[in-house]
XYZ file of C-alpha atoms in Angstrom:
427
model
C -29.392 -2.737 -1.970
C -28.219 -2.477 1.871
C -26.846 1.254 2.587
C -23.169 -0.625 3.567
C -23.500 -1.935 -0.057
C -24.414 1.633 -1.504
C -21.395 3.185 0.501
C -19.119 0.458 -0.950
C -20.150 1.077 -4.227
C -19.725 4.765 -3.904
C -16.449 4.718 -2.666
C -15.164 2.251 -5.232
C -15.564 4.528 -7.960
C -14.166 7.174 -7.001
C -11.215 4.613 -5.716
C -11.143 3.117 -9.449
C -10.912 6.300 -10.453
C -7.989 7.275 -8.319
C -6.579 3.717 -8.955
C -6.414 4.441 -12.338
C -4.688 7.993 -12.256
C -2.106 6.041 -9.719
C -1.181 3.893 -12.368
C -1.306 6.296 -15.263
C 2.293 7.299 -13.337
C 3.583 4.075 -14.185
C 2.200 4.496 -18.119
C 3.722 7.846 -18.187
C 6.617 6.900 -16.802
C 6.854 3.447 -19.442
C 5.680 5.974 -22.121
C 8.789 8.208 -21.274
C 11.618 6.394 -20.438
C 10.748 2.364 -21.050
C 12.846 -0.060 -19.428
C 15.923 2.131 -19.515
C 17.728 2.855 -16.133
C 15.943 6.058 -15.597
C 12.936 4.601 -15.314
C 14.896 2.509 -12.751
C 15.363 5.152 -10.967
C 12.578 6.577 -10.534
C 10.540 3.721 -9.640
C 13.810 3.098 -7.067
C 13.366 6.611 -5.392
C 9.751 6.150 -4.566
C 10.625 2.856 -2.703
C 11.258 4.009 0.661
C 9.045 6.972 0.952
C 6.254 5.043 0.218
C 7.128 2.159 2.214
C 6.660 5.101 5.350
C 3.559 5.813 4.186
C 1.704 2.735 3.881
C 3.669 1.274 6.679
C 3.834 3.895 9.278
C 0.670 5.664 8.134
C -1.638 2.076 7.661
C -0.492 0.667 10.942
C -0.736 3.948 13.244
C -4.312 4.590 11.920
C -5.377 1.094 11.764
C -4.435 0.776 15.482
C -6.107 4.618 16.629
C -9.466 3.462 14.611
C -9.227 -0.181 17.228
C -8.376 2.131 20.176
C -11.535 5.403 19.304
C -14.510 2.529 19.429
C -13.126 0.900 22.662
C -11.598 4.267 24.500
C -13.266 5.092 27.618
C -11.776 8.273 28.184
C -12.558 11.429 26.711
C -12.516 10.786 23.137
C -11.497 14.366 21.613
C -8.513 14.417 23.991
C -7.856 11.022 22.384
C -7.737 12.340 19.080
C -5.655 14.533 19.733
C -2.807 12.830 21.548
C -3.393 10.365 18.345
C -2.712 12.668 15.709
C 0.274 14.036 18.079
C 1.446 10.643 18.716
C 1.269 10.091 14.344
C 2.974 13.677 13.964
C 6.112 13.162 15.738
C 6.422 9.415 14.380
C 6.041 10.260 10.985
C 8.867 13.394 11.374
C 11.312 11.297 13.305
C 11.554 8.598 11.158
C 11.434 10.853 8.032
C 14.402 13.342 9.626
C 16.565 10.188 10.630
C 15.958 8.743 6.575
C 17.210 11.855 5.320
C 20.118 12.796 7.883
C 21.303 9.016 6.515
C 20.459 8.969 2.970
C 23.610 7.573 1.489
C 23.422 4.569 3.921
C 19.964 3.880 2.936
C 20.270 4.058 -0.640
C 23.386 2.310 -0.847
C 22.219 -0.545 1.563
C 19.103 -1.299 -0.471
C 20.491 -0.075 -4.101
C 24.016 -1.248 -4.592
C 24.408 -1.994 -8.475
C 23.768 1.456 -9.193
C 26.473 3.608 -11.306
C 27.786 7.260 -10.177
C 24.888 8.672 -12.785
C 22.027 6.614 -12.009
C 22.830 6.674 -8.120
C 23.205 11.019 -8.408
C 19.663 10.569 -10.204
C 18.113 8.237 -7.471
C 19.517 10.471 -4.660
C 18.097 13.600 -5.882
C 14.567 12.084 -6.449
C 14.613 10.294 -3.207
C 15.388 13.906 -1.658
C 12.508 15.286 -3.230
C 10.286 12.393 -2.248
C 10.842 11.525 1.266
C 9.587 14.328 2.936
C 6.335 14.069 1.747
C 5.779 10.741 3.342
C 5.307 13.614 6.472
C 1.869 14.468 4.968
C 1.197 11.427 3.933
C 1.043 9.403 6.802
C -0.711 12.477 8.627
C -3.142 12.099 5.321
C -3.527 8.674 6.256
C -4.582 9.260 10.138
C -6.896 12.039 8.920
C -8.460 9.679 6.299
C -9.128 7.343 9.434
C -10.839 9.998 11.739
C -12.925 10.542 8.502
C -13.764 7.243 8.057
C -14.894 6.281 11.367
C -17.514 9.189 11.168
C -18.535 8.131 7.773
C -17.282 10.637 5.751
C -15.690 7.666 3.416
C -16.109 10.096 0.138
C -13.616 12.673 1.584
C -10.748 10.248 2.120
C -11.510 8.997 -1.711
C -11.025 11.986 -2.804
C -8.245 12.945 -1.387
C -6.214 9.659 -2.808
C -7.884 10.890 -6.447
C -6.550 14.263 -6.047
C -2.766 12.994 -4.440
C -2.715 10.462 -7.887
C -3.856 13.004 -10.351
C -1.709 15.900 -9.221
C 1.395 13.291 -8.878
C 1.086 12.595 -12.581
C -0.033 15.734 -13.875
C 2.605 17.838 -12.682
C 5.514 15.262 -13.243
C 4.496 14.941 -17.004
C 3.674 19.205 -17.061
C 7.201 19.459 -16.170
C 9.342 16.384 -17.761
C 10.004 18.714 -20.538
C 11.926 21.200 -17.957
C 12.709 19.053 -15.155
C 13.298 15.519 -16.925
C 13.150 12.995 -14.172
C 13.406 14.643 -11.436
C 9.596 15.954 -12.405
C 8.751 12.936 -10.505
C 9.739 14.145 -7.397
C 8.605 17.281 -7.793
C 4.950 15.734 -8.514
C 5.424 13.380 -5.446
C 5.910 16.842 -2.733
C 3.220 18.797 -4.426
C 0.577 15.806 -4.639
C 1.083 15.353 -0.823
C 1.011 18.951 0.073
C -2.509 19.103 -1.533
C -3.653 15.816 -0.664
C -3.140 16.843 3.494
C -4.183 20.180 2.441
C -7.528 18.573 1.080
C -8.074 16.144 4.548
C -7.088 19.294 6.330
C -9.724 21.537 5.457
C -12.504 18.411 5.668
C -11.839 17.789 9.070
C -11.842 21.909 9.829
C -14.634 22.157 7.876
C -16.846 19.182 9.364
C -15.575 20.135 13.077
C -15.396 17.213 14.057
C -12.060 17.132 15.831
C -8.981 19.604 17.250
C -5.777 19.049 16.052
C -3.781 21.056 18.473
C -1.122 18.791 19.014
C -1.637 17.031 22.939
C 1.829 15.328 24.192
C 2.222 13.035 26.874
C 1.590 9.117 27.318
C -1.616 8.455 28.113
C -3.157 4.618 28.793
C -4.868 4.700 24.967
C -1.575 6.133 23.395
C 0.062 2.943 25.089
C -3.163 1.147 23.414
C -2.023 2.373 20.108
C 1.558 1.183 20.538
C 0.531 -2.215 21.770
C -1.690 -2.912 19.040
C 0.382 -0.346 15.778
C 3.895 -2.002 16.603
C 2.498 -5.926 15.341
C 0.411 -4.157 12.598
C 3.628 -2.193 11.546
C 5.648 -5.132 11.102
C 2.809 -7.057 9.562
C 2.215 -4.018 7.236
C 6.344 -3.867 6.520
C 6.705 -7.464 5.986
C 4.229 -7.138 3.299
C 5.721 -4.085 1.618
C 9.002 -6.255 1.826
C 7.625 -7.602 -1.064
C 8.181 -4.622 -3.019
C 11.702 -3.842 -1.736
C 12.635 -7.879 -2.167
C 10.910 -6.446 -6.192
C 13.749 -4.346 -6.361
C 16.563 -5.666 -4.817
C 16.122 -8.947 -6.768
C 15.767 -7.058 -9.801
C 18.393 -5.277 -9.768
C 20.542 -8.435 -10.436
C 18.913 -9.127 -13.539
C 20.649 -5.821 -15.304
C 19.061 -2.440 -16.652
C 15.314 -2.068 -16.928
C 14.168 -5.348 -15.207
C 13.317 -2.835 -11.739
C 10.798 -1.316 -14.014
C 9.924 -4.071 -16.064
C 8.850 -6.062 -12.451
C 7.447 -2.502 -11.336
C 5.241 -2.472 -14.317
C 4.286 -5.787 -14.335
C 3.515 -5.744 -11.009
C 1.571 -2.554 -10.518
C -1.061 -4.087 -13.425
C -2.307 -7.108 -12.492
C -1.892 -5.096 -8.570
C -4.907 -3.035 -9.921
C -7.905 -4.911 -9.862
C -6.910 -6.389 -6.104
C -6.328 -2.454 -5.131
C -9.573 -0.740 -5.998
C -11.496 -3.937 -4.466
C -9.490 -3.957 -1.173
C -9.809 -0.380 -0.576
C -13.031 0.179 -1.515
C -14.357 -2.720 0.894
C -11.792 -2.324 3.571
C -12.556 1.583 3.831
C -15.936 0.853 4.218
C -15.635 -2.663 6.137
C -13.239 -2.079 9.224
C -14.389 0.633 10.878
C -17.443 -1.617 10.704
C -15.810 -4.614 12.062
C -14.112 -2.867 14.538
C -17.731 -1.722 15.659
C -19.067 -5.294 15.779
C -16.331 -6.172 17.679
C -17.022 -3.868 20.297
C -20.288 -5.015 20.309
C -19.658 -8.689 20.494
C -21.470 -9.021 17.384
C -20.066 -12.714 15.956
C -22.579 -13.414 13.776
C -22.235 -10.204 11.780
C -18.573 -10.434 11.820
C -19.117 -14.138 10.455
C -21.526 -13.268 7.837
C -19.352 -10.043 6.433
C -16.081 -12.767 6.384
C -18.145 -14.835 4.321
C -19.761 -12.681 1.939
C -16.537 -10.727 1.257
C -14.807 -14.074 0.601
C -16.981 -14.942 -2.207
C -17.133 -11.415 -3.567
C -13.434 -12.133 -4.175
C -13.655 -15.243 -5.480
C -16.128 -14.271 -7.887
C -14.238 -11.192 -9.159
C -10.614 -11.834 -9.060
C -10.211 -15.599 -10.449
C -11.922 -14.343 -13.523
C -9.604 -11.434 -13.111
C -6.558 -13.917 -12.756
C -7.280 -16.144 -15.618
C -7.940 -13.096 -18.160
C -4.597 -11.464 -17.183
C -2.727 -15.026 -17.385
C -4.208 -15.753 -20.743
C -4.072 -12.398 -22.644
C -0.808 -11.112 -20.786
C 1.200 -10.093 -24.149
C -1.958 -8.512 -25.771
C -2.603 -6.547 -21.974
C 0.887 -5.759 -21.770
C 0.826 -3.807 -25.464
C -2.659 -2.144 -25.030
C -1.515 -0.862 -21.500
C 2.068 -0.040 -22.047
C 3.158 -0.226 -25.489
C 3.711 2.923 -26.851
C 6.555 5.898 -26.795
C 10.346 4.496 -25.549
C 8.060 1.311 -24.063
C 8.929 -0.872 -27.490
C 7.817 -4.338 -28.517
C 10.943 -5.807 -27.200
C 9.959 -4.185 -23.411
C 6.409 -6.051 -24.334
C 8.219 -9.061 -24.910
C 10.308 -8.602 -21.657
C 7.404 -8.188 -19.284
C 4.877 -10.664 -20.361
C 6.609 -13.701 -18.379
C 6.241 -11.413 -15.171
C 3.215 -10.115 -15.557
C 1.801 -13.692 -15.810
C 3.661 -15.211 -13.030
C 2.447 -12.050 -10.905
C -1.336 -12.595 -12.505
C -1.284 -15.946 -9.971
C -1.010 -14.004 -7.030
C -3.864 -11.465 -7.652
C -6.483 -13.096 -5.432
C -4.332 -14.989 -2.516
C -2.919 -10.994 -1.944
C -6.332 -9.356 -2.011
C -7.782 -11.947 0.285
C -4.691 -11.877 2.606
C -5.488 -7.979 3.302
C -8.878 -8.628 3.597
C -8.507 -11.867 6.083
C -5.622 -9.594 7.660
C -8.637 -6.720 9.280
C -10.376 -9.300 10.528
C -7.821 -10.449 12.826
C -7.246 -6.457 13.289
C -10.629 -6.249 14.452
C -10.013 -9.065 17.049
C -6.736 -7.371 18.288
C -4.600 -10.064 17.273
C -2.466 -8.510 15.309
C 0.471 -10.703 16.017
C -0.752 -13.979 14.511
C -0.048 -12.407 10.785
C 2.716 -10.619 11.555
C 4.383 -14.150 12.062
C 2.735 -16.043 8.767
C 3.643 -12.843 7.104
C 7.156 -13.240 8.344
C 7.442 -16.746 7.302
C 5.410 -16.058 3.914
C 7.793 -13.147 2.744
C 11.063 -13.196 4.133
C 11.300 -17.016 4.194
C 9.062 -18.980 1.439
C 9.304 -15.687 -1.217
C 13.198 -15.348 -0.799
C 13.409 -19.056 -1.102
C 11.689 -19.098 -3.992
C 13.123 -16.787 -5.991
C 16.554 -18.157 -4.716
C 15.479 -21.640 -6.236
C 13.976 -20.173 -9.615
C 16.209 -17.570 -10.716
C 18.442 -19.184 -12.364
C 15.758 -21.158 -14.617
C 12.909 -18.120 -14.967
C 15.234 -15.210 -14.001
C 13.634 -11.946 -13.320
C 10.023 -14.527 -13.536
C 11.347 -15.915 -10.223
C 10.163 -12.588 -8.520
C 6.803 -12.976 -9.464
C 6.270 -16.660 -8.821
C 7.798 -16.472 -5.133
C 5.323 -13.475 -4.800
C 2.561 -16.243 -6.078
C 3.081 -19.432 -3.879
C 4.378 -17.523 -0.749
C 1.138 -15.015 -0.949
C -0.620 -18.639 -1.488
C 0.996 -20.062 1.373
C -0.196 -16.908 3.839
C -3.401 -17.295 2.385
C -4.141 -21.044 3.817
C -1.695 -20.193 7.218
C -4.601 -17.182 7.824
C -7.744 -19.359 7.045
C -6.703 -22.352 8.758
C -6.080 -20.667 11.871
C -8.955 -18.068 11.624
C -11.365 -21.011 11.200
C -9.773 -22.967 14.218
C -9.719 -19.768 16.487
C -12.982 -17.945 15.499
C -14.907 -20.387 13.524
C -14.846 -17.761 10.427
């Protein structure tokens, strides 16, 4: 076994493990409140906050991992203008989300009564500042990663999922719902806490903030800004979730949620487990000029995909209602929410691979700094073939239609990124 493959295997258990205490939140949550419109709410809070962090956080440290291997100038300085440059992002955009709260939530969240929306608000003020630490978490996870400390970063998602849903189901019992935010702040706090201490600990870096625009922070910009709207027209997806859902009555925003975040499993602890481990690497080779590595590793990671998640796909498709009940059914999550979700979960099942292999197809063009080219199919893919979609289908699958536009526009992306990365790169 090749050391990349032992390094990929090491970090995807502890990412399966972390995986799976990420979606014991959604169990919990199922187990306590079902499809009821608290569960709504809850899974409605979260929206935003972690639509900063994966956006903001993935496309800032995506774009400073490009910039480190190609930098010419002193690269500690660079790291620290970086993580300065990450800081002040991550604070503005999280002050000007609270300072305008009400505008948000009631521009993405309309069909909401005076109780539900109260409930929303005061999880989403719980919530939002810790997308703070967690795109900082996120940029720390990259500095790790690029000096092949993949194991730390691991661990610190395990420890943010496991603290999340420990401490909101400690506390339902004194908190109710708004444990959920509670676990949300505290997870983060230790998570950064966690990254923090590895990166003082290792010495690899100073993170005494270092202001000013220098040529590589305009490098960062240049090549984040695409990747951010890439990364946000993909997390459209989830917002589109809930929007659409929420015109289907109570409980369908967590019936999509939970429907969605199972058959999202399998795709999730493969893609991060391999793209930890696989674009710092590619990022290398590009450097390097090394095609026919960057070739082979397209090629092999296709196949792994193919191999794992079609299986995947038709096992989820096939035994949806008795997955649905072993997973969920249990608690206020009755055999009429079982019932409710099955359609969903197997129009979502379709999508499982065409999603994974967009994220991984997605680096590659990362590594080649073009990170404009999926920005646009993404574009096209989500905001114009998935809303048309579900425009065209509600009406005959209803809350189903979600799913299935998530299916054939993912599908769509899929053969817009091969097509053109075969015709530009020969991959």
């Amino acid at each position: 076994m090749s050391k990349m493959m032992k390094i990929v295997g090491a970090v995807a258990v502890i990412n399966i493990v972390a995986r799976l205490f990420g979606f014991l939140r959604e169990v919990a949550i199922s187990t306590q409140y079902g499809t009821t419109s608290t569960a709504d709410a809850i899974v409605t809070a979260y929206t935003i906050p972690n639509f900063i962090y994966l956006v903001v956080g993935g496309g800032l440290t995506t774009a400073f991992i490009s910039v480190y291997h190609s930098t010419k100038s002193d690269k500690m300085l660079y790291v620290r203008k970086s993580f300065t440059t990450t800081l002040v992002t991550a604070v503005s955009i999280t002050v000007v989300l609270l300072i305008f709260t009400n505008p948000v939530l009631h521009l993405f969240f309309r069909n909401r009564s005076v109780e539900e929306y109260a409930m929303i608000r005061n999880l989403y003020l719980w919530m939002m500042p810790s997308s703070i630490i967690l795109v900082l978490a996120t940029w720390m996870s990259g500095a790790l990663n690029i000096n092949g400390k993949y194991n730390l970063s691991s661990m610190a998602v395990l420890l943010y999922n496991a603290a999340f849903v420990g401490i909101a189901v400690a506390l339902t019992s004194t908190f109710g719902p708004q444990s959920y935010g509670i676990g949300a702040m505290f997870g983060a706090i230790l998570m950064g806490g966690f990254l923090y201490a590895g990166l003082r600990k290792s010495k690899l870096y100073s993170l005494r903030p270092s202001f000013g625009m220098s040529d590589d922070v305009k490098r960062i910009w240049v090549i984040a800004l695409p990747i951010l709207f890439g990364g946000a027209s993909l997390q459209f997806y989830i917002l589109i979730h809930r929007i659409a859902a929420d015109q289907f009555g109570d409980g369908m925003i967590s019936a999509v949620n939970y429907a969605s975040k199972l058959t999202s499993l399998p795709q999730a602890i493969l893609m991060t487990a391999v793209t930890t481990v696989i674009y710092p690497l590619l990022s290398k080779k590009e450097g390097e000029g090394d095609n026919e590595t960057i070739r082979k590793l397209y090629k092999k990671g296709m196949l792994y995909l193919v191999a794992l998640l079609v299986p995947a796909t038709a096992v989820a498709y096939f035994f949806a209602e008795p997955l649905i009940s072993l997973v969920f059914e249990r608690g206020e999550y009755t055999r009429e929410d079982v019932l409710l979700t099955v359609p969903i979960f197997r129009a979502f099942a379709l999508s499982m691979f065409f999603l994974a292999a967009n994220t991984y197809i997605t680096r590659f063009y990362y590594a080649k700094a073009n990170s404009i080219v999926p920005v646009l199919f993404s574009i096209v893919s989500v905001l114009g073939i998935n809303v048309a979609v579900i425009y065209l289908m509600k009406d005959a699958f209803g809350a189903s239609s979600i799913a299935y536009g998530t299916a054939i526009s993912a599908a769509a992306n899929f053969v817009m990124l091969v097509v053109y990365a075969r015709v530009k790169w020969k991959l």
